[in-house]
Amino acid sequence: MTLNPTTVTVDTGCVVADLDPRVFGGLLEHMGRCVYEGIYDLSSPHADEFGCRRDVLEALGALEMTAMRYPGGNFVSGYDWRDGIGPAERRPVKVERAWRCLESNQFGTDEFLALCERMNWTPMMAVNLGTGTAQDAQDLVAYCTASTRTKFGDLRASHGRETPYEVDLWCLGNEMDGSWQIGHTTVDEYTKRARDAAAAMREVRPGIEVVACGSSDPNLRSYPAWDRAVMGGFGDGLDLLSVHRYARNWHRRTDRYVAFGVLVDRQIEQLARVSRDVARREGYPRAPRLSFDEYNVWYRTQLSVLPRRFIPRGRLRHAPHILEEVFDLQDALVVAGFLNSFVRHADVVRVANLAQVANVIAPIITRGDDLLLQSTYDVFRMFSSRKNGEALEVDVAGPTYDLRWTGTVPFLDVSAVHGDGQLHVHAVNRSQVHSAPVQIQVAGATVAGVREAEVVTGAHPGVRNTWDQPDAVRARPLAGVTVSDATAEALLPPLSVSSISFEVGSGRGRLATTQPPRATT
Ligand code: AHR
């Protein structure tokens, strides 16, 4: 069974913007088993000389993540960065208030920044504006980036790191609009804290980019007034506004759930309008852009993190098993929907962070010495490995369906990137039963052939990778992609995410075909 054909038109001359590589970042939070038992585990046979799990880092390396946000998340709003530096045996074990557990502080700023260098991640550090002060924020910037013969540069050197780290992207707190946040406050008070902190931080390192907290969820009553007030009150030194969004499938309705990207598009477009409007009204030379620095699927394990006052006061644990969401195929489509939306809005979204990277709502799960890649893993990799270049406008003409929730939804959700002599097209087929024939028409370049085509799909929306069947939802080659001059054709399976890379150039096209298509439903 197939849908009516969809025509996707892209023109290499119709550029949205250069695609900022930082859009393919992650969040490494001190939460649950993300840091401990996730990337860092001295007791693991996989531990390298730094105590990091080689198997986890290898899997993360293949995701080619860019900006790595650290140390939170909610965690940062009660964190004293001084607890996590210096000789490990002298670091205090503390009660961690955001997630009500114990924090050993064995992994801290130096461990994180050294890991960033080894992994080629761009560090994106958050400062504590819950219980922390502008002075604490300035001192942290100095500890990371000042040269020796300064108080904090010498302190860092005494811990074994003489050369300053390069840390140029800083988050001014986390979700300060949320009542659950330690130090939650009014928008005016938060904006003042953020402005003061940024000024103090820039005294030490003038060129840093700063990200202020926007709304942590567009369903909050304060959205988007909070965002408007933060951007208006901060002044023209704000580079990015933080945006968060978690997708939920409470209704267990796949047709509705896989349309989530429509809401992401709306949220980005609305915040971009607010930002442009504030900039025009306030006379800023440029409008703040968006840092979508937490996004993912998160609902099955949400009850385990009820507001702190509801969490039973039992024995506090170190690295508790919390938010260990098991992702299925439809979750993978939703993550692809976020990524498609970020690419299409490349002019506005300049940073994005998959929350989180290991164990906690993550693409990678550890169990003892073993490791499992979740359904979202390959989807992220397929996008991230195709990020060099410019995002193109895409014109999609094809079948749609209607939902009361979102309005009209195209069955195919598409984005395109052009660079390094290649054109990459990502397409989600939201239909649960129909394959989708697609014709991709390319203007402005000749399509010389198919370089690679991969697809993530499965027999039903709930199929997932398990310890017994770890490869149930993994990327496979997408067969049957044909190319003739400037037109390509493919048949996309139901409930699938496909990424197709074409060789493009200015010369005459040639006919190229991958293997014949497999039978589809
Ligand atoms: O990613 C999990 C949590 O979700 C983060 O700590 C917080 O910022 C958000 O509410």
Short mmCIF file of C-alpha atoms and ligand atoms in Angstrom, two decimals:
data_model
loop_
_atom_site.label_atom_id
_atom_site.label_comp_id
_atom_site.label_asym_id
_atom_site.label_seq_id
_atom_site.Cartn_x
_atom_site.Cartn_y
_atom_site.Cartn_z
CA MET A 1 0.00 0.00 0.00
CA THR A 2 1.43 3.37 -0.95
CA LEU A 3 0.48 6.97 -0.42
CA ASN A 4 0.04 9.33 -3.35
CA PRO A 5 3.46 10.62 -4.41
CA THR A 6 5.13 13.55 -2.67
CA THR A 7 7.29 16.00 -4.59
CA VAL A 8 10.11 17.65 -2.69
CA THR A 9 11.75 20.60 -4.42
CA VAL A 10 15.06 22.02 -3.26
CA ASP A 11 17.17 24.70 -4.87
CA THR A 12 20.79 24.97 -3.83
CA GLY A 13 20.43 28.73 -4.31
CA CYS A 14 17.59 28.99 -1.77
CA VAL A 15 19.54 28.89 1.46
CA VAL A 16 17.99 29.28 4.91
CA ALA A 17 21.39 29.74 6.60
CA ASP A 18 24.61 27.92 7.27
CA LEU A 19 23.76 25.03 9.56
CA ASP A 20 25.46 25.70 12.88
CA PRO A 21 27.23 22.46 13.87
CA ARG A 22 26.33 23.22 17.48
CA VAL A 23 22.77 22.19 16.66
CA PHE A 24 23.97 18.61 17.15
CA GLY A 25 24.92 18.91 20.78
CA GLY A 26 24.04 16.99 23.92
CA LEU A 27 23.36 17.49 27.63
CA LEU A 28 25.62 15.82 30.17
CA GLU A 29 23.94 16.42 33.51
CA HIS A 30 24.81 15.21 36.97
CA MET A 31 21.58 13.34 37.17
CA GLY A 32 20.71 9.70 37.72
CA ARG A 33 23.30 7.55 35.94
CA CYS A 34 24.23 10.00 33.21
CA VAL A 35 27.66 10.92 34.54
CA TYR A 36 28.29 8.12 37.07
CA GLU A 37 27.81 4.65 35.52
CA GLY A 38 27.20 6.44 32.22
CA ILE A 39 30.29 8.13 30.93
CA TYR A 40 32.37 7.93 34.11
CA ASP A 41 32.89 4.72 36.06
CA LEU A 42 36.21 4.01 37.70
CA SER A 43 35.11 0.52 38.62
CA SER A 44 34.21 -0.50 35.07
CA PRO A 45 36.50 -2.82 33.11
CA HIS A 46 35.85 -0.37 30.26
CA ALA A 47 37.32 2.56 32.23
CA ASP A 48 40.15 4.39 30.48
CA GLU A 49 43.01 6.12 32.27
CA PHE A 50 40.66 8.99 33.13
CA GLY A 51 37.91 6.78 34.55
CA CYS A 52 35.65 7.24 31.52
CA ARG A 53 33.94 4.27 29.91
CA ARG A 54 35.60 3.56 26.57
CA ASP A 55 32.54 1.79 25.17
CA VAL A 56 30.25 4.72 26.00
CA LEU A 57 32.66 7.27 24.60
CA GLU A 58 33.07 5.24 21.44
CA ALA A 59 29.30 5.14 20.95
CA LEU A 60 29.05 8.85 21.70
CA GLY A 61 31.93 9.57 19.34
CA ALA A 62 30.01 7.99 16.48
CA LEU A 63 27.19 10.46 17.16
CA GLU A 64 29.59 13.31 16.31
CA MET A 65 28.06 15.53 18.96
CA THR A 66 29.21 19.12 19.09
CA ALA A 67 28.17 21.47 21.91
CA MET A 68 28.09 19.56 25.21
CA ARG A 69 26.06 21.28 27.91
CA TYR A 70 27.21 20.69 31.49
CA PRO A 71 26.64 20.25 34.47
CA GLY A 72 22.84 20.63 34.15
CA GLY A 73 19.89 20.94 33.89
CA ASN A 74 18.19 21.40 37.24
CA PHE A 75 21.34 20.15 38.94
CA VAL A 76 23.21 23.37 38.23
CA SER A 77 20.87 25.51 40.31
CA GLY A 78 22.19 24.06 43.57
CA TYR A 79 25.74 23.26 42.46
CA ASP A 80 28.89 24.79 43.89
CA TRP A 81 31.52 24.23 41.22
CA ARG A 82 34.25 24.48 43.88
CA ASP A 83 33.12 21.09 45.22
CA GLY A 84 34.13 19.45 41.94
CA ILE A 85 37.74 20.60 41.58
CA GLY A 86 41.05 19.62 43.12
CA PRO A 87 42.27 16.29 44.49
CA ALA A 88 39.47 13.73 44.21
CA GLU A 89 39.91 12.42 47.75
CA ARG A 90 39.28 15.88 49.18
CA ARG A 91 36.07 16.54 47.30
CA PRO A 92 32.95 16.46 49.46
CA VAL A 93 30.03 14.07 49.09
CA LYS A 94 26.95 16.26 49.20
CA VAL A 95 23.20 15.99 49.20
CA GLU A 96 22.02 16.99 45.75
CA ARG A 97 18.74 18.83 46.09
CA ALA A 98 17.41 18.97 42.55
CA TRP A 99 17.06 15.19 42.21
CA ARG A 100 17.36 14.26 45.89
CA CYS A 101 20.39 12.03 45.76
CA LEU A 102 24.06 12.03 46.75
CA GLU A 103 26.72 13.72 44.65
CA SER A 104 30.26 12.45 45.09
CA ASN A 105 31.84 15.24 43.04
CA GLN A 106 34.38 12.82 41.62
CA PHE A 107 33.62 14.17 38.17
CA GLY A 108 33.81 17.94 37.94
CA THR A 109 34.89 20.88 35.81
CA ASP A 110 38.41 19.67 34.94
CA GLU A 111 37.22 16.16 34.13
CA PHE A 112 34.50 17.56 31.91
CA LEU A 113 36.65 20.05 30.04
CA ALA A 114 39.44 17.54 29.48
CA LEU A 115 36.83 15.12 28.15
CA CYS A 116 35.55 17.78 25.77
CA GLU A 117 39.03 18.13 24.36
CA ARG A 118 39.39 14.39 23.89
CA MET A 119 35.94 14.08 22.32
CA ASN A 120 36.19 17.25 20.22
CA TRP A 121 33.08 18.65 21.93
CA THR A 122 32.49 22.38 22.29
CA PRO A 123 31.99 22.96 26.01
CA MET A 124 28.75 24.72 26.91
CA MET A 125 28.98 25.38 30.62
CA ALA A 126 26.08 26.49 32.79
CA VAL A 127 26.50 28.75 35.82
CA ASN A 128 24.34 28.47 38.91
CA LEU A 129 21.86 31.34 39.14
CA GLY A 130 19.65 29.51 41.65
CA THR A 131 21.82 29.60 44.76
CA GLY A 132 24.94 30.99 43.05
CA THR A 133 26.02 34.60 42.60
CA ALA A 134 27.52 36.68 39.81
CA GLN A 135 30.82 36.40 41.67
CA ASP A 136 30.63 32.59 41.64
CA ALA A 137 29.94 32.74 37.90
CA GLN A 138 32.87 35.05 37.29
CA ASP A 139 35.17 32.86 39.37
CA LEU A 140 34.16 29.79 37.38
CA VAL A 141 34.90 31.53 34.08
CA ALA A 142 38.26 32.59 35.51
CA TYR A 143 39.01 29.07 36.76
CA CYS A 144 38.35 27.68 33.29
CA THR A 145 39.87 30.32 31.07
CA ALA A 146 42.31 32.63 32.92
CA SER A 147 46.02 32.30 32.37
CA THR A 148 48.40 31.49 35.18
CA ARG A 149 49.65 34.26 37.46
CA THR A 150 46.04 35.02 38.23
CA LYS A 151 44.27 33.66 41.32
CA PHE A 152 42.08 31.19 39.47
CA GLY A 153 44.52 30.38 36.69
CA ASP A 154 47.04 29.38 39.36
CA LEU A 155 44.43 27.36 41.23
CA ARG A 156 43.65 25.43 38.06
CA ALA A 157 47.37 24.94 37.38
CA SER A 158 47.82 23.58 40.91
CA HIS A 159 45.25 20.93 39.93
CA GLY A 160 47.40 19.89 36.99
CA ARG A 161 46.09 22.05 34.16
CA GLU A 162 48.26 25.02 33.30
CA THR A 163 46.89 25.87 29.85
CA PRO A 164 43.54 27.63 30.03
CA TYR A 165 40.56 25.84 28.54
CA GLU A 166 38.65 27.42 25.69
CA VAL A 167 35.12 27.92 27.01
CA ASP A 168 33.14 30.48 25.08
CA LEU A 169 29.52 29.39 25.36
CA TRP A 170 27.82 29.88 28.74
CA CYS A 171 24.28 29.27 29.99
CA LEU A 172 23.03 31.75 32.57
CA GLY A 173 21.23 29.32 34.87
CA ASN A 174 18.61 26.74 33.96
CA GLU A 175 14.80 26.87 33.66
CA MET A 176 14.50 29.71 36.12
CA ASP A 177 10.83 30.15 35.15
CA GLY A 178 9.95 26.75 36.64
CA SER A 179 8.55 26.44 40.16
CA TRP A 180 10.57 23.22 40.53
CA GLN A 181 13.85 25.04 40.02
CA ILE A 182 16.06 25.70 43.03
CA GLY A 183 16.10 29.48 43.32
CA HIS A 184 13.10 29.93 41.00
CA THR A 185 12.17 33.59 40.91
CA THR A 186 10.31 36.30 39.05
CA VAL A 187 11.29 37.19 35.54
CA ASP A 188 12.58 40.60 36.59
CA GLU A 189 14.77 39.16 39.32
CA TYR A 190 16.06 36.42 37.01
CA THR A 191 16.85 38.91 34.26
CA LYS A 192 18.80 41.03 36.72
CA ARG A 193 20.74 37.98 37.96
CA ALA A 194 21.49 36.95 34.37
CA ARG A 195 22.58 40.43 33.32
CA ASP A 196 24.83 40.87 36.36
CA ALA A 197 26.36 37.45 35.92
CA ALA A 198 27.01 37.99 32.21
CA ALA A 199 28.66 41.34 32.89
CA ALA A 200 30.88 39.81 35.59
CA MET A 201 31.77 36.85 33.37
CA ARG A 202 32.64 39.14 30.47
CA GLU A 203 35.00 41.12 32.69
CA VAL A 204 37.11 37.97 32.71
CA ARG A 205 36.47 36.77 29.16
CA PRO A 206 34.88 39.48 27.02
CA GLY A 207 34.11 37.43 23.92
CA ILE A 208 31.86 34.79 25.46
CA GLU A 209 28.43 33.97 24.06
CA VAL A 210 25.72 33.88 26.67
CA VAL A 211 22.41 32.00 26.75
CA ALA A 212 19.61 33.26 29.00
CA CYS A 213 16.76 31.08 30.26
CA GLY A 214 13.66 31.29 28.15
CA SER A 215 10.50 29.36 28.95
CA SER A 216 11.12 25.78 29.96
CA ASP A 217 7.84 24.66 28.38
CA PRO A 218 5.48 26.49 26.02
CA ASN A 219 2.53 25.08 27.99
CA LEU A 220 3.41 27.19 31.02
CA ARG A 221 1.17 30.18 31.59
CA SER A 222 4.15 32.52 31.57
CA TYR A 223 5.05 31.57 27.96
CA PRO A 224 5.98 33.62 25.92
CA ALA A 225 5.72 36.66 28.21
CA TRP A 226 8.71 35.36 30.17
CA ASP A 227 10.80 35.14 26.98
CA ARG A 228 9.81 38.62 25.88
CA ALA A 229 10.65 40.07 29.30
CA VAL A 230 14.04 38.34 29.50
CA MET A 231 15.09 39.49 26.04
CA GLY A 232 13.76 42.99 26.63
CA GLY A 233 15.28 43.36 30.09
CA PHE A 234 18.68 41.89 29.35
CA GLY A 235 19.82 44.50 26.86
CA ASP A 236 21.58 43.96 23.57
CA GLY A 237 24.31 41.66 24.90
CA LEU A 238 22.20 38.54 24.83
CA ASP A 239 23.32 36.08 22.16
CA LEU A 240 20.87 33.24 22.62
CA LEU A 241 17.64 32.45 24.36
CA SER A 242 17.32 28.97 25.82
CA VAL A 243 14.35 26.87 24.66
CA HIS A 244 13.30 23.51 26.13
CA ARG A 245 10.70 21.01 24.99
CA TYR A 246 9.96 17.39 25.79
CA ALA A 247 7.54 15.38 23.67
CA ARG A 248 4.94 13.19 25.36
CA ASN A 249 2.62 10.50 24.13
CA TRP A 250 0.14 10.32 27.00
CA HIS A 251 -2.70 9.66 24.57
CA ARG A 252 -0.92 6.68 23.05
CA ARG A 253 -1.95 7.92 19.61
CA THR A 254 0.81 7.43 17.11
CA ASP A 255 -0.71 9.62 14.37
CA ARG A 256 -0.83 12.50 16.80
CA TYR A 257 2.47 11.84 18.46
CA VAL A 258 4.57 11.65 15.29
CA ALA A 259 3.15 15.04 14.28
CA PHE A 260 4.91 16.63 17.26
CA GLY A 261 7.37 18.38 14.94
CA VAL A 262 4.55 20.64 13.77
CA LEU A 263 4.40 22.05 17.31
CA VAL A 264 8.18 22.43 17.41
CA ASP A 265 8.04 24.45 14.17
CA ARG A 266 5.41 26.69 15.73
CA GLN A 267 7.34 27.20 18.93
CA ILE A 268 10.50 28.17 17.05
CA GLU A 269 8.65 30.50 14.70
CA GLN A 270 6.77 32.14 17.55
CA LEU A 271 9.90 32.74 19.61
CA ALA A 272 11.75 34.01 16.55
CA ARG A 273 8.96 36.55 16.02
CA VAL A 274 9.09 37.61 19.68
CA SER A 275 12.85 37.97 19.48
CA ARG A 276 12.74 40.05 16.29
CA ASP A 277 10.00 42.19 17.76
CA VAL A 278 11.93 42.86 20.98
CA ALA A 279 15.09 43.67 19.02
CA ARG A 280 13.21 46.13 16.80
CA ARG A 281 11.47 47.77 19.74
CA GLU A 282 14.62 48.03 21.87
CA GLY A 283 16.88 48.98 18.97
CA TYR A 284 19.20 45.98 19.36
CA PRO A 285 21.62 45.55 16.45
CA ARG A 286 20.55 41.89 16.15
CA ALA A 287 17.86 39.69 17.58
CA PRO A 288 18.85 36.96 20.04
CA ARG A 289 18.74 33.56 18.42
CA LEU A 290 17.64 30.28 19.92
CA SER A 291 19.52 27.65 21.85
CA PHE A 292 17.18 24.66 21.94
CA ASP A 293 19.29 23.27 24.72
CA GLU A 294 16.96 20.54 25.98
CA TYR A 295 14.76 18.44 23.75
CA ASN A 296 13.78 14.81 23.59
CA VAL A 297 10.97 12.39 24.35
CA TRP A 298 10.23 12.17 28.07
CA TYR A 299 6.98 11.00 29.61
CA ARG A 300 7.07 7.36 30.69
CA THR A 301 9.38 8.08 33.60
CA GLN A 302 8.09 11.51 34.44
CA LEU A 303 6.23 10.46 37.57
CA SER A 304 9.50 9.40 39.12
CA VAL A 305 10.59 13.03 39.27
CA LEU A 306 7.57 14.65 40.80
CA PRO A 307 8.34 17.97 42.42
CA ARG A 308 10.85 17.52 45.18
CA ARG A 309 8.32 17.93 47.95
CA PHE A 310 6.50 14.78 46.75
CA ILE A 311 9.54 12.54 46.59
CA PRO A 312 9.57 10.17 49.57
CA ARG A 313 12.31 10.93 52.00
CA GLY A 314 14.07 7.59 51.91
CA ARG A 315 17.74 6.75 51.87
CA LEU A 316 19.55 9.01 49.45
CA ARG A 317 21.46 7.18 46.74
CA HIS A 318 24.36 8.05 44.51
CA ALA A 319 23.56 7.70 40.78
CA PRO A 320 19.97 6.44 41.20
CA HIS A 321 18.15 4.85 38.27
CA ILE A 322 15.90 7.74 37.28
CA LEU A 323 14.47 8.79 33.92
CA GLU A 324 15.72 5.64 32.23
CA GLU A 325 13.20 5.91 29.46
CA VAL A 326 13.13 3.04 26.95
CA PHE A 327 12.60 4.49 23.49
CA ASP A 328 10.69 2.87 20.65
CA LEU A 329 10.35 3.47 16.93
CA GLN A 330 7.77 6.24 17.20
CA ASP A 331 10.05 8.08 19.68
CA ALA A 332 12.78 7.92 17.06
CA LEU A 333 10.44 9.58 14.56
CA VAL A 334 9.70 12.33 17.08
CA VAL A 335 13.40 13.00 17.64
CA ALA A 336 13.82 13.17 13.85
CA GLY A 337 10.96 15.69 13.83
CA PHE A 338 12.86 17.93 16.25
CA LEU A 339 16.00 17.67 14.11
CA ASN A 340 14.14 18.37 10.86
CA SER A 341 12.66 21.45 12.45
CA PHE A 342 16.05 22.69 13.68
CA VAL A 343 17.54 22.28 10.20
CA ARG A 344 14.63 24.08 8.52
CA HIS A 345 15.06 26.93 11.04
CA ALA A 346 18.84 27.06 10.81
CA ASP A 347 18.78 30.85 10.70
CA VAL A 348 17.21 30.97 14.17
CA VAL A 349 18.27 27.79 15.96
CA ARG A 350 22.03 27.99 16.45
CA VAL A 351 22.52 25.51 19.28
CA ALA A 352 20.54 22.43 20.31
CA ASN A 353 21.24 19.73 22.88
CA LEU A 354 19.73 16.28 22.99
CA ALA A 355 18.84 15.72 26.64
CA GLN A 356 20.62 13.65 27.71
CA VAL A 357 23.58 11.58 26.50
CA ALA A 358 23.74 8.42 28.66
CA ASN A 359 21.19 6.46 30.70
CA VAL A 360 18.94 9.45 31.50
CA ILE A 361 16.43 9.79 28.60
CA ALA A 362 19.39 8.89 26.45
CA PRO A 363 20.33 7.18 23.20
CA ILE A 364 22.85 5.03 25.10
CA ILE A 365 22.08 2.79 28.08
CA THR A 366 24.54 0.91 30.25
CA ARG A 367 23.85 -2.18 32.35
CA GLY A 368 26.89 -3.40 34.24
CA ASP A 369 29.57 -3.80 31.58
CA ASP A 370 27.07 -3.88 28.71
CA LEU A 371 25.80 -1.12 26.51
CA LEU A 372 22.62 -0.76 24.47
CA LEU A 373 21.89 1.69 21.67
CA GLN A 374 18.31 2.91 21.72
CA SER A 375 16.00 3.56 18.75
CA THR A 376 16.92 7.26 18.74
CA TYR A 377 20.64 6.58 18.44
CA ASP A 378 20.96 6.04 14.69
CA VAL A 379 18.49 8.80 13.91
CA PHE A 380 20.66 11.34 15.70
CA ARG A 381 23.76 9.97 13.98
CA MET A 382 22.14 10.14 10.54
CA PHE A 383 21.48 13.85 10.98
CA SER A 384 24.67 14.71 12.83
CA SER A 385 26.94 13.06 10.27
CA ARG A 386 25.29 15.18 7.55
CA LYS A 387 25.65 18.58 9.13
CA ASN A 388 28.35 20.27 7.04
CA GLY A 389 26.81 22.90 4.86
CA GLU A 390 23.83 25.13 4.42
CA ALA A 391 20.24 24.33 5.26
CA LEU A 392 18.04 24.70 2.19
CA GLU A 393 14.45 25.73 1.88
CA VAL A 394 12.31 22.70 1.07
CA ASP A 395 9.04 22.77 -0.76
CA VAL A 396 6.95 19.69 -0.02
CA ALA A 397 3.82 18.94 -2.04
CA GLY A 398 2.10 15.71 -1.11
CA PRO A 399 -0.59 13.98 0.90
CA THR A 400 -1.56 15.23 4.34
CA TYR A 401 -3.81 14.23 7.23
CA ASP A 402 -5.82 16.30 9.65
CA LEU A 403 -5.63 16.40 13.41
CA ARG A 404 -7.70 18.56 15.73
CA TRP A 405 -4.57 19.01 17.81
CA THR A 406 -2.29 20.48 15.18
CA GLY A 407 -4.34 21.04 12.01
CA THR A 408 -3.05 19.72 8.69
CA VAL A 409 0.00 17.45 8.92
CA PRO A 410 2.04 16.40 5.87
CA PHE A 411 2.78 12.68 5.85
CA LEU A 412 6.35 13.49 4.89
CA ASP A 413 8.43 15.72 7.13
CA VAL A 414 11.53 16.84 5.23
CA SER A 415 14.71 18.90 5.57
CA ALA A 416 17.77 19.35 3.34
CA VAL A 417 21.43 20.30 3.76
CA HIS A 418 23.85 21.19 0.97
CA GLY A 419 27.62 21.26 1.40
CA ASP A 420 30.93 19.59 0.54
CA GLY A 421 29.59 18.58 -2.88
CA GLN A 422 26.68 16.70 -1.36
CA LEU A 423 22.99 17.19 -0.87
CA HIS A 424 21.45 15.47 2.14
CA VAL A 425 17.72 14.95 2.37
CA HIS A 426 16.11 13.76 5.62
CA ALA A 427 12.54 12.51 5.39
CA VAL A 428 10.20 11.10 8.02
CA ASN A 429 7.27 9.08 6.75
CA ARG A 430 4.57 9.53 9.42
CA SER A 431 2.17 7.04 7.90
CA GLN A 432 1.78 3.87 9.96
CA VAL A 433 0.66 1.71 7.06
CA HIS A 434 1.65 3.28 3.77
CA SER A 435 4.97 3.50 2.01
CA ALA A 436 5.58 6.94 0.59
CA PRO A 437 6.84 7.41 -2.96
CA VAL A 438 8.87 10.61 -3.11
CA GLN A 439 10.37 12.49 -6.01
CA ILE A 440 13.13 14.92 -5.11
CA GLN A 441 13.67 17.66 -7.67
CA VAL A 442 16.91 19.56 -7.35
CA ALA A 443 17.51 22.96 -8.88
CA GLY A 444 20.82 24.75 -8.99
CA ALA A 445 22.96 21.61 -9.16
CA THR A 446 23.26 18.38 -11.02
CA VAL A 447 22.70 15.24 -9.04
CA ALA A 448 25.49 12.88 -9.98
CA GLY A 449 24.51 9.89 -7.89
CA VAL A 450 23.56 8.46 -4.54
CA ARG A 451 26.39 8.40 -2.06
CA GLU A 452 24.54 6.77 0.82
CA ALA A 453 20.95 6.15 1.82
CA GLU A 454 19.90 4.80 5.20
CA VAL A 455 16.63 4.22 6.95
CA VAL A 456 15.39 3.50 10.46
CA THR A 457 12.07 1.70 10.51
CA GLY A 458 10.29 -1.27 12.07
CA ALA A 459 7.21 -3.43 12.05
CA HIS A 460 5.16 -1.33 14.49
CA PRO A 461 5.39 1.93 16.45
CA GLY A 462 6.35 0.20 19.71
CA VAL A 463 9.31 -1.80 18.42
CA ARG A 464 12.41 -1.09 20.49
CA ASN A 465 15.93 -2.31 21.07
CA THR A 466 16.23 -4.62 24.04
CA TRP A 467 19.12 -6.48 25.65
CA ASP A 468 17.87 -9.61 23.86
CA GLN A 469 17.23 -7.87 20.55
CA PRO A 470 19.64 -4.95 20.47
CA ASP A 471 19.37 -4.35 16.73
CA ALA A 472 15.61 -4.28 16.30
CA VAL A 473 15.60 -0.55 15.49
CA ARG A 474 18.88 0.22 13.79
CA ALA A 475 19.70 2.01 10.54
CA ARG A 476 19.79 -0.14 7.42
CA PRO A 477 20.59 0.79 3.82
CA LEU A 478 17.61 2.29 2.02
CA ALA A 479 17.33 0.38 -1.21
CA GLY A 480 15.90 1.54 -4.49
CA VAL A 481 16.89 5.21 -4.58
CA THR A 482 17.21 6.20 -8.23
CA VAL A 483 18.71 9.35 -9.71
CA SER A 484 18.41 10.81 -13.15
CA ASP A 485 19.90 14.25 -13.79
CA ALA A 486 18.27 16.55 -11.28
CA THR A 487 15.57 14.21 -10.03
CA ALA A 488 15.72 11.40 -7.51
CA GLU A 489 13.07 8.92 -6.54
CA ALA A 490 12.66 6.74 -3.49
CA LEU A 491 10.06 4.71 -1.69
CA LEU A 492 10.03 5.42 2.04
CA PRO A 493 8.66 2.65 4.29
CA PRO A 494 5.83 3.36 6.73
CA LEU A 495 6.94 4.86 10.08
CA SER A 496 10.46 5.55 8.96
CA VAL A 497 13.27 8.08 9.08
CA SER A 498 15.42 8.18 5.94
CA SER A 499 18.58 10.13 5.23
CA ILE A 500 19.76 10.18 1.64
CA SER A 501 23.04 11.75 0.55
CA PHE A 502 23.52 12.66 -3.09
CA GLU A 503 26.68 13.66 -4.88
CA VAL A 504 25.96 16.98 -6.53
CA GLY A 505 27.91 19.12 -8.92
CA SER A 506 27.65 21.37 -11.90
CA GLY A 507 28.51 18.68 -14.47
CA ARG A 508 26.01 16.56 -16.42
CA GLY A 509 24.12 14.05 -14.30
CA ARG A 510 24.32 10.32 -14.74
CA LEU A 511 21.90 7.63 -13.87
CA ALA A 512 22.65 5.93 -10.56
CA THR A 513 20.60 3.39 -8.72
CA THR A 514 20.99 1.59 -5.41
CA GLN A 515 19.74 -1.98 -4.97
CA PRO A 516 16.14 -2.66 -6.06
CA PRO A 517 13.53 -1.87 -3.40
CA ARG A 518 12.53 -4.57 -0.95
CA ALA A 519 8.89 -5.49 -0.72
CA THR A 520 6.94 -2.95 1.32
CA THR A 521 3.55 -3.20 2.89
O1 AHR B 1 16.74 16.70 31.30
C1 AHR B 1 16.05 16.50 32.49
C2 AHR B 1 15.63 17.77 33.19
O2 AHR B 1 14.60 18.37 32.46
C3 AHR B 1 16.66 18.86 33.31
O3 AHR B 1 17.46 18.72 34.42
C4 AHR B 1 15.82 20.09 33.44
O4 AHR B 1 16.46 21.23 32.97
C5 AHR B 1 14.56 19.75 32.69
O5 AHR B 1 13.43 20.05 33.41
#
